[in-house]
Amino acid sequence: MSQDKIQKVTIIGSGPAGYTAAIYAARANLEPVVFAGGPTLEHPQRVPGGQLMVTTDVENYPGFAEPITGPELMERFQKQAERFGTALHMENITKVDFSQRPFLLESESGMQVRSETVIISTGATAKWLNVKGEDTYKNRGVSACATCDGAFFKKQDVLVVGGGDTAMEEATYLAKIVNHVTLIHRRDSLRASKVMQDRALNNPKISFLWNSAVEEVVGNNKGMTGAVVRNLKTNDSQLLTATGLFVAIGHTPNTELFQGILETHQGGYLKTVPGSTRTNIPGVFACGDVQDSYYRQAITAAGTGCMAAIDAERWLIEHGE
């Protein structure tokens, strides 16, 4: 890629949102350039392709009657984007200048890119407990998404950690599928909204373990078998038998690069104009989990990736590009 050339569309990030944006932009002859991302010092486990790269079987993506692994699904997204002429770089953008057009971007290898429009699809990172055994049993019992993985735990006993709306939503959703849910919370009261609290507290399949924290996830070569939970007031520990642990303590949007440049919500998610992917800077668009704190699904991320490409195309036409 010539550094003198002004790109029509540059996509920062990958995953379902970024690759879908690339597919639509490429088919519109916009010759998109994608910086798919990768590990950083702050996030050494981050890989191109987003959160699906650490997901095993995906059963709820339309069009796949049989399960498909997250990495395989992302590989298909990537190949489809490349087939239509997307230029792909497996590195991070480390600097952006949105003060004037064409926008100026710089990658970690020092590559500079000038672009008429930018689509941001840097996603979000799940917050984890960082306790012993958690990494060992991720995708073998430990999950951060009930709607993604709940179906694998039919008629089993599971644990949910958290005290906010997300935890209540996860527990209530799982209660429809599993045998029993034990919700573990560090305090003796919930942060969740009253309606979400009532829904969970009145569900006979959900029990609560207050003033408690998970200390260790245990299991065998087949997967997770339980968790050691400590009472924070008495300091007593107990082993809870369960085949699933759902960590529902929130996500962190990957927006460090745009702090002070683009408008964000209180949680750090990028603000977009309702019904579109437009940010507060004309010509800059955001899609996927970096701007969605509510749905956080592969299919909704892909949908907003499509929207971002169409928004960028129409913006270029309106500005005579």
Short mmCIF file of C-alpha atoms in Angstrom, two decimals:
data_model
loop_
_atom_site.label_atom_id
_atom_site.label_comp_id
_atom_site.label_asym_id
_atom_site.label_seq_id
_atom_site.Cartn_x
_atom_site.Cartn_y
_atom_site.Cartn_z
CA MET A 1 0.00 0.00 0.00
CA SER A 2 1.43 3.35 -1.06
CA GLN A 3 1.62 5.79 1.84
CA ASP A 4 0.95 8.62 -0.63
CA LYS A 5 -2.43 7.19 -1.60
CA ILE A 6 -5.50 8.56 0.16
CA GLN A 7 -7.73 5.64 1.14
CA LYS A 8 -11.49 5.87 0.84
CA VAL A 9 -12.20 3.65 3.88
CA THR A 10 -9.90 2.46 6.64
CA ILE A 11 -11.22 0.01 9.24
CA ILE A 12 -9.61 -0.13 12.69
CA GLY A 13 -10.29 -3.55 14.22
CA SER A 14 -11.71 -6.80 12.93
CA GLY A 15 -14.16 -9.33 14.35
CA PRO A 16 -17.68 -9.74 12.92
CA ALA A 17 -18.18 -5.96 12.74
CA GLY A 18 -14.89 -5.03 11.08
CA TYR A 19 -14.86 -7.88 8.58
CA THR A 20 -18.51 -7.31 7.61
CA ALA A 21 -17.78 -3.61 7.10
CA ALA A 22 -14.86 -4.64 4.90
CA ILE A 23 -17.00 -7.04 2.84
CA TYR A 24 -19.64 -4.38 2.15
CA ALA A 25 -17.08 -1.63 1.50
CA ALA A 26 -15.06 -3.84 -0.84
CA ARG A 27 -18.13 -4.85 -2.84
CA ALA A 28 -18.91 -1.14 -3.22
CA ASN A 29 -15.45 -0.68 -4.80
CA LEU A 30 -14.20 1.40 -1.87
CA GLU A 31 -10.98 -0.66 -1.59
CA PRO A 32 -11.03 -0.84 2.22
CA VAL A 33 -7.91 -1.24 4.33
CA VAL A 34 -8.27 -3.21 7.58
CA PHE A 35 -5.93 -3.02 10.57
CA ALA A 36 -7.08 -6.17 12.30
CA GLY A 37 -5.27 -5.59 15.58
CA GLY A 38 -3.28 -7.92 17.80
CA PRO A 39 -1.64 -8.24 21.22
CA THR A 40 -0.53 -5.13 23.11
CA LEU A 41 1.44 -4.65 26.33
CA GLU A 42 -1.81 -3.86 28.17
CA HIS A 43 -3.72 -6.72 26.50
CA PRO A 44 -1.22 -9.49 25.61
CA GLN A 45 -4.01 -12.03 24.92
CA ARG A 46 -5.87 -9.86 22.40
CA VAL A 47 -5.90 -11.38 18.91
CA PRO A 48 -7.31 -10.33 15.52
CA GLY A 49 -10.88 -11.52 15.14
CA GLY A 50 -12.24 -10.32 18.46
CA GLN A 51 -13.88 -12.27 21.27
CA LEU A 52 -14.97 -15.12 18.97
CA MET A 53 -11.32 -16.12 18.70
CA VAL A 54 -11.54 -17.43 22.27
CA THR A 55 -14.91 -19.12 21.75
CA THR A 56 -15.30 -22.81 21.01
CA ASP A 57 -18.59 -23.89 19.41
CA VAL A 58 -20.86 -21.18 17.99
CA GLU A 59 -24.41 -22.49 17.58
CA ASN A 60 -26.45 -19.29 17.23
CA TYR A 61 -24.94 -17.68 14.13
CA PRO A 62 -27.51 -17.92 11.30
CA GLY A 63 -26.66 -20.09 8.34
CA PHE A 64 -24.77 -22.79 10.23
CA ALA A 65 -26.96 -25.80 11.02
CA GLU A 66 -23.98 -27.51 12.66
CA PRO A 67 -21.77 -25.85 15.30
CA ILE A 68 -18.78 -23.90 14.03
CA THR A 69 -15.86 -22.79 16.17
CA GLY A 70 -15.33 -19.09 16.74
CA PRO A 71 -11.87 -19.04 15.08
CA GLU A 72 -13.18 -20.93 12.02
CA LEU A 73 -16.10 -18.51 11.67
CA MET A 74 -13.73 -15.53 11.83
CA GLU A 75 -11.41 -17.16 9.30
CA ARG A 76 -14.36 -17.39 6.88
CA PHE A 77 -15.24 -13.73 7.51
CA GLN A 78 -11.61 -12.76 6.82
CA LYS A 79 -11.33 -14.81 3.62
CA GLN A 80 -14.58 -13.37 2.30
CA ALA A 81 -13.35 -9.83 2.94
CA GLU A 82 -10.03 -10.58 1.23
CA ARG A 83 -11.77 -12.23 -1.74
CA PHE A 84 -13.36 -8.89 -2.61
CA GLY A 85 -10.04 -7.05 -2.44
CA THR A 86 -9.71 -5.91 1.18
CA ALA A 87 -6.13 -5.05 2.14
CA LEU A 88 -5.45 -6.64 5.53
CA HIS A 89 -2.75 -5.72 8.07
CA MET A 90 -2.39 -7.82 11.23
CA GLU A 91 -1.33 -4.96 13.47
CA ASN A 92 -2.74 -2.19 15.64
CA ILE A 93 -3.32 1.47 14.89
CA THR A 94 -1.55 3.39 17.67
CA LYS A 95 -2.25 7.04 16.72
CA VAL A 96 -5.15 8.84 15.06
CA ASP A 97 -5.57 12.44 13.96
CA PHE A 98 -9.21 13.24 13.22
CA SER A 99 -8.69 17.02 13.30
CA GLN A 100 -8.80 17.37 9.50
CA ARG A 101 -9.50 15.33 6.39
CA PRO A 102 -8.05 13.21 5.10
CA PHE A 103 -7.66 11.64 8.53
CA LEU A 104 -4.19 10.48 9.52
CA LEU A 105 -3.58 7.09 11.15
CA GLU A 106 -0.32 5.49 12.26
CA SER A 107 0.27 1.81 12.95
CA GLU A 108 2.61 0.18 15.47
CA SER A 109 5.07 -0.59 12.66
CA GLY A 110 5.18 3.11 11.72
CA MET A 111 2.95 2.83 8.66
CA GLN A 112 1.03 6.06 8.05
CA VAL A 113 -2.35 5.99 6.35
CA ARG A 114 -4.44 8.90 5.12
CA SER A 115 -8.11 8.12 4.75
CA GLU A 116 -11.31 9.96 3.79
CA THR A 117 -13.39 7.90 6.22
CA VAL A 118 -12.63 5.64 9.19
CA ILE A 119 -14.71 2.79 10.60
CA ILE A 120 -13.90 1.79 14.18
CA SER A 121 -14.60 -1.82 15.20
CA THR A 122 -12.14 -2.38 18.04
CA GLY A 123 -14.66 -4.28 20.17
CA ALA A 124 -14.72 -4.77 23.92
CA THR A 125 -12.87 -6.98 26.38
CA ALA A 126 -14.67 -9.01 29.02
CA LYS A 127 -13.64 -8.39 32.62
CA TRP A 128 -12.46 -11.57 34.33
CA LEU A 129 -11.97 -12.59 37.95
CA ASN A 130 -8.25 -13.36 37.51
CA VAL A 131 -8.37 -16.28 39.93
CA LYS A 132 -6.58 -19.63 39.86
CA GLY A 133 -8.07 -22.05 37.31
CA GLU A 134 -10.09 -19.43 35.44
CA ASP A 135 -7.89 -19.43 32.33
CA THR A 136 -7.54 -23.22 32.46
CA TYR A 137 -11.29 -23.76 32.20
CA LYS A 138 -12.28 -20.93 29.86
CA ASN A 139 -14.55 -22.48 27.22
CA ARG A 140 -14.53 -25.66 29.30
CA GLY A 141 -17.03 -24.33 31.83
CA VAL A 142 -15.95 -20.72 32.33
CA SER A 143 -17.71 -18.17 30.12
CA ALA A 144 -18.50 -14.46 29.97
CA CYS A 145 -21.65 -14.80 27.84
CA ALA A 146 -24.76 -16.75 28.88
CA THR A 147 -26.61 -16.15 25.62
CA CYS A 148 -23.59 -17.49 23.72
CA ASP A 149 -22.88 -20.58 25.83
CA GLY A 150 -25.91 -21.24 28.03
CA ALA A 151 -27.30 -23.95 25.76
CA PHE A 152 -24.28 -26.14 26.52
CA PHE A 153 -25.37 -26.40 30.18
CA LYS A 154 -28.90 -27.78 29.89
CA LYS A 155 -30.12 -29.34 33.16
CA GLN A 156 -26.79 -28.65 34.88
CA ASP A 157 -25.88 -26.57 37.95
CA VAL A 158 -24.04 -23.32 37.19
CA LEU A 159 -22.64 -20.28 38.98
CA VAL A 160 -22.96 -16.61 38.03
CA VAL A 161 -20.68 -13.92 39.48
CA GLY A 162 -21.81 -10.29 39.68
CA GLY A 163 -24.36 -7.93 41.16
CA GLY A 164 -25.41 -5.61 38.35
CA ASP A 165 -28.01 -5.77 35.60
CA THR A 166 -25.78 -7.98 33.45
CA ALA A 167 -25.49 -10.60 36.18
CA MET A 168 -29.27 -10.57 36.76
CA GLU A 169 -29.91 -10.90 33.03
CA GLU A 170 -27.43 -13.79 32.74
CA ALA A 171 -28.86 -15.60 35.77
CA THR A 172 -32.48 -15.15 34.61
CA TYR A 173 -31.61 -16.32 31.09
CA LEU A 174 -29.72 -19.37 32.38
CA ALA A 175 -32.56 -20.30 34.75
CA LYS A 176 -34.67 -21.14 31.68
CA ILE A 177 -32.08 -23.67 30.53
CA VAL A 178 -30.11 -25.10 33.45
CA ASN A 179 -31.08 -27.05 36.55
CA HIS A 180 -30.08 -24.38 39.06
CA VAL A 181 -28.19 -21.06 39.20
CA THR A 182 -26.21 -19.87 42.21
CA LEU A 183 -25.43 -16.17 41.99
CA ILE A 184 -22.29 -15.10 43.88
CA HIS A 185 -21.91 -11.47 44.92
CA ARG A 186 -19.24 -9.68 46.96
CA ARG A 187 -21.76 -7.55 48.86
CA ASP A 188 -25.02 -8.10 50.73
CA SER A 189 -27.08 -6.04 48.27
CA LEU A 190 -27.31 -5.79 44.49
CA ARG A 191 -26.37 -2.89 42.20
CA ALA A 192 -28.89 -3.99 39.58
CA SER A 193 -32.05 -2.03 38.81
CA LYS A 194 -35.08 -2.85 40.98
CA VAL A 195 -36.95 -4.62 38.21
CA MET A 196 -33.96 -6.83 37.38
CA GLN A 197 -33.37 -7.60 41.07
CA ASP A 198 -36.99 -8.60 41.61
CA ARG A 199 -36.95 -10.85 38.56
CA ALA A 200 -33.90 -12.76 39.82
CA LEU A 201 -34.78 -12.77 43.54
CA ASN A 202 -38.25 -14.18 42.83
CA ASN A 203 -37.00 -16.93 40.51
CA PRO A 204 -37.13 -20.29 42.35
CA LYS A 205 -34.24 -21.63 40.24
CA ILE A 206 -31.85 -18.86 41.37
CA SER A 207 -30.23 -18.80 44.81
CA PHE A 208 -27.88 -16.12 46.17
CA LEU A 209 -24.57 -16.38 47.97
CA TRP A 210 -23.90 -13.00 49.57
CA ASN A 211 -20.62 -11.44 50.75
CA SER A 212 -18.72 -14.06 48.79
CA ALA A 213 -16.04 -14.31 46.12
CA VAL A 214 -14.68 -17.07 43.89
CA GLU A 215 -11.12 -17.97 44.87
CA GLU A 216 -10.43 -20.84 42.49
CA VAL A 217 -12.04 -22.77 39.63
CA VAL A 218 -11.46 -26.52 39.81
CA GLY A 219 -12.02 -29.36 37.39
CA ASN A 220 -10.53 -32.30 35.53
CA ASN A 221 -9.48 -33.13 32.00
CA LYS A 222 -13.14 -33.05 30.90
CA GLY A 223 -13.80 -29.55 32.18
CA MET A 224 -14.85 -27.52 35.19
CA THR A 225 -16.37 -29.38 38.15
CA GLY A 226 -16.74 -26.60 40.70
CA ALA A 227 -15.39 -23.49 42.38
CA VAL A 228 -13.90 -22.64 45.75
CA VAL A 229 -15.88 -19.73 47.20
CA ARG A 230 -14.84 -17.70 50.25
CA ASN A 231 -17.17 -15.80 52.56
CA LEU A 232 -15.63 -12.34 52.84
CA LYS A 233 -17.02 -11.78 56.35
CA THR A 234 -16.22 -15.10 58.05
CA ASN A 235 -13.26 -16.02 55.81
CA ASP A 236 -14.66 -19.55 55.53
CA SER A 237 -14.32 -21.31 52.18
CA GLN A 238 -16.50 -23.95 50.57
CA LEU A 239 -16.40 -25.96 47.38
CA LEU A 240 -19.48 -25.51 45.20
CA THR A 241 -20.13 -28.24 42.66
CA ALA A 242 -20.98 -26.78 39.24
CA THR A 243 -20.13 -27.41 35.62
CA GLY A 244 -20.37 -23.77 34.54
CA LEU A 245 -19.19 -20.39 35.81
CA PHE A 246 -20.48 -17.25 34.11
CA VAL A 247 -18.48 -14.12 34.89
CA ALA A 248 -20.87 -11.16 34.60
CA ILE A 249 -18.90 -8.25 36.00
CA GLY A 250 -18.92 -6.20 32.81
CA HIS A 251 -16.91 -5.43 29.69
CA THR A 252 -14.37 -2.75 28.89
CA PRO A 253 -14.72 -1.18 25.42
CA ASN A 254 -11.41 -0.92 23.56
CA THR A 255 -11.54 2.85 23.17
CA GLU A 256 -8.22 3.94 24.72
CA LEU A 257 -7.04 5.20 21.32
CA PHE A 258 -10.00 7.57 21.01
CA GLN A 259 -10.14 9.07 24.50
CA GLY A 260 -10.59 12.83 24.34
CA ILE A 261 -11.23 12.63 20.59
CA LEU A 262 -14.59 10.89 20.19
CA GLU A 263 -17.60 11.24 22.47
CA THR A 264 -18.29 8.27 24.74
CA HIS A 265 -21.01 7.12 27.09
CA GLN A 266 -20.34 6.86 30.82
CA GLY A 267 -19.08 3.30 30.44
CA GLY A 268 -16.59 4.33 27.77
CA TYR A 269 -18.54 3.00 24.77
CA LEU A 270 -18.41 5.23 21.69
CA LYS A 271 -21.48 7.36 21.12
CA THR A 272 -23.21 6.97 17.77
CA VAL A 273 -26.21 8.83 16.37
CA PRO A 274 -29.26 6.60 17.07
CA GLY A 275 -30.17 4.53 14.04
CA SER A 276 -26.74 4.99 12.48
CA THR A 277 -23.04 4.36 13.10
CA ARG A 278 -22.03 8.04 12.88
CA THR A 279 -19.84 9.43 15.67
CA ASN A 280 -19.49 13.09 16.64
CA ILE A 281 -16.77 13.54 13.99
CA PRO A 282 -18.14 13.55 10.42
CA GLY A 283 -16.59 10.74 8.39
CA VAL A 284 -15.78 8.59 11.44
CA PHE A 285 -18.10 5.65 12.14
CA ALA A 286 -18.24 3.03 14.89
CA CYS A 287 -19.72 -0.47 14.85
CA GLY A 288 -19.81 -3.64 16.91
CA ASP A 289 -19.15 -4.00 20.62
CA VAL A 290 -17.09 -0.81 20.82
CA GLN A 291 -20.42 1.06 20.65
CA ASP A 292 -22.84 -1.61 21.87
CA SER A 293 -23.01 -2.32 25.60
CA TYR A 294 -26.39 -4.06 25.40
CA TYR A 295 -26.57 -6.86 22.81
CA ARG A 296 -22.90 -7.83 22.35
CA GLN A 297 -23.61 -10.66 19.89
CA ALA A 298 -21.71 -11.66 16.76
CA ILE A 299 -24.81 -11.23 14.61
CA THR A 300 -25.59 -7.72 15.91
CA ALA A 301 -21.93 -6.72 15.51
CA ALA A 302 -22.01 -7.93 11.90
CA GLY A 303 -25.22 -5.99 11.33
CA THR A 304 -23.70 -2.72 12.52
CA GLY A 305 -20.61 -3.46 10.42
CA CYS A 306 -22.89 -3.54 7.38
CA MET A 307 -24.46 -0.25 8.52
CA ALA A 308 -21.05 1.40 8.96
CA ALA A 309 -19.94 0.50 5.44
CA ILE A 310 -23.19 1.82 3.96
CA ASP A 311 -22.94 4.98 6.10
CA ALA A 312 -19.36 5.53 4.93
CA GLU A 313 -20.28 4.95 1.27
CA ARG A 314 -23.18 7.41 1.42
CA TRP A 315 -21.06 9.95 3.28
CA LEU A 316 -18.41 9.77 0.54
CA ILE A 317 -21.06 10.25 -2.13
CA GLU A 318 -22.53 13.25 -0.29
CA HIS A 319 -19.06 14.80 -0.13
CA GLY A 320 -18.31 14.19 -3.78
CA GLU A 321 -15.81 11.37 -3.27
#
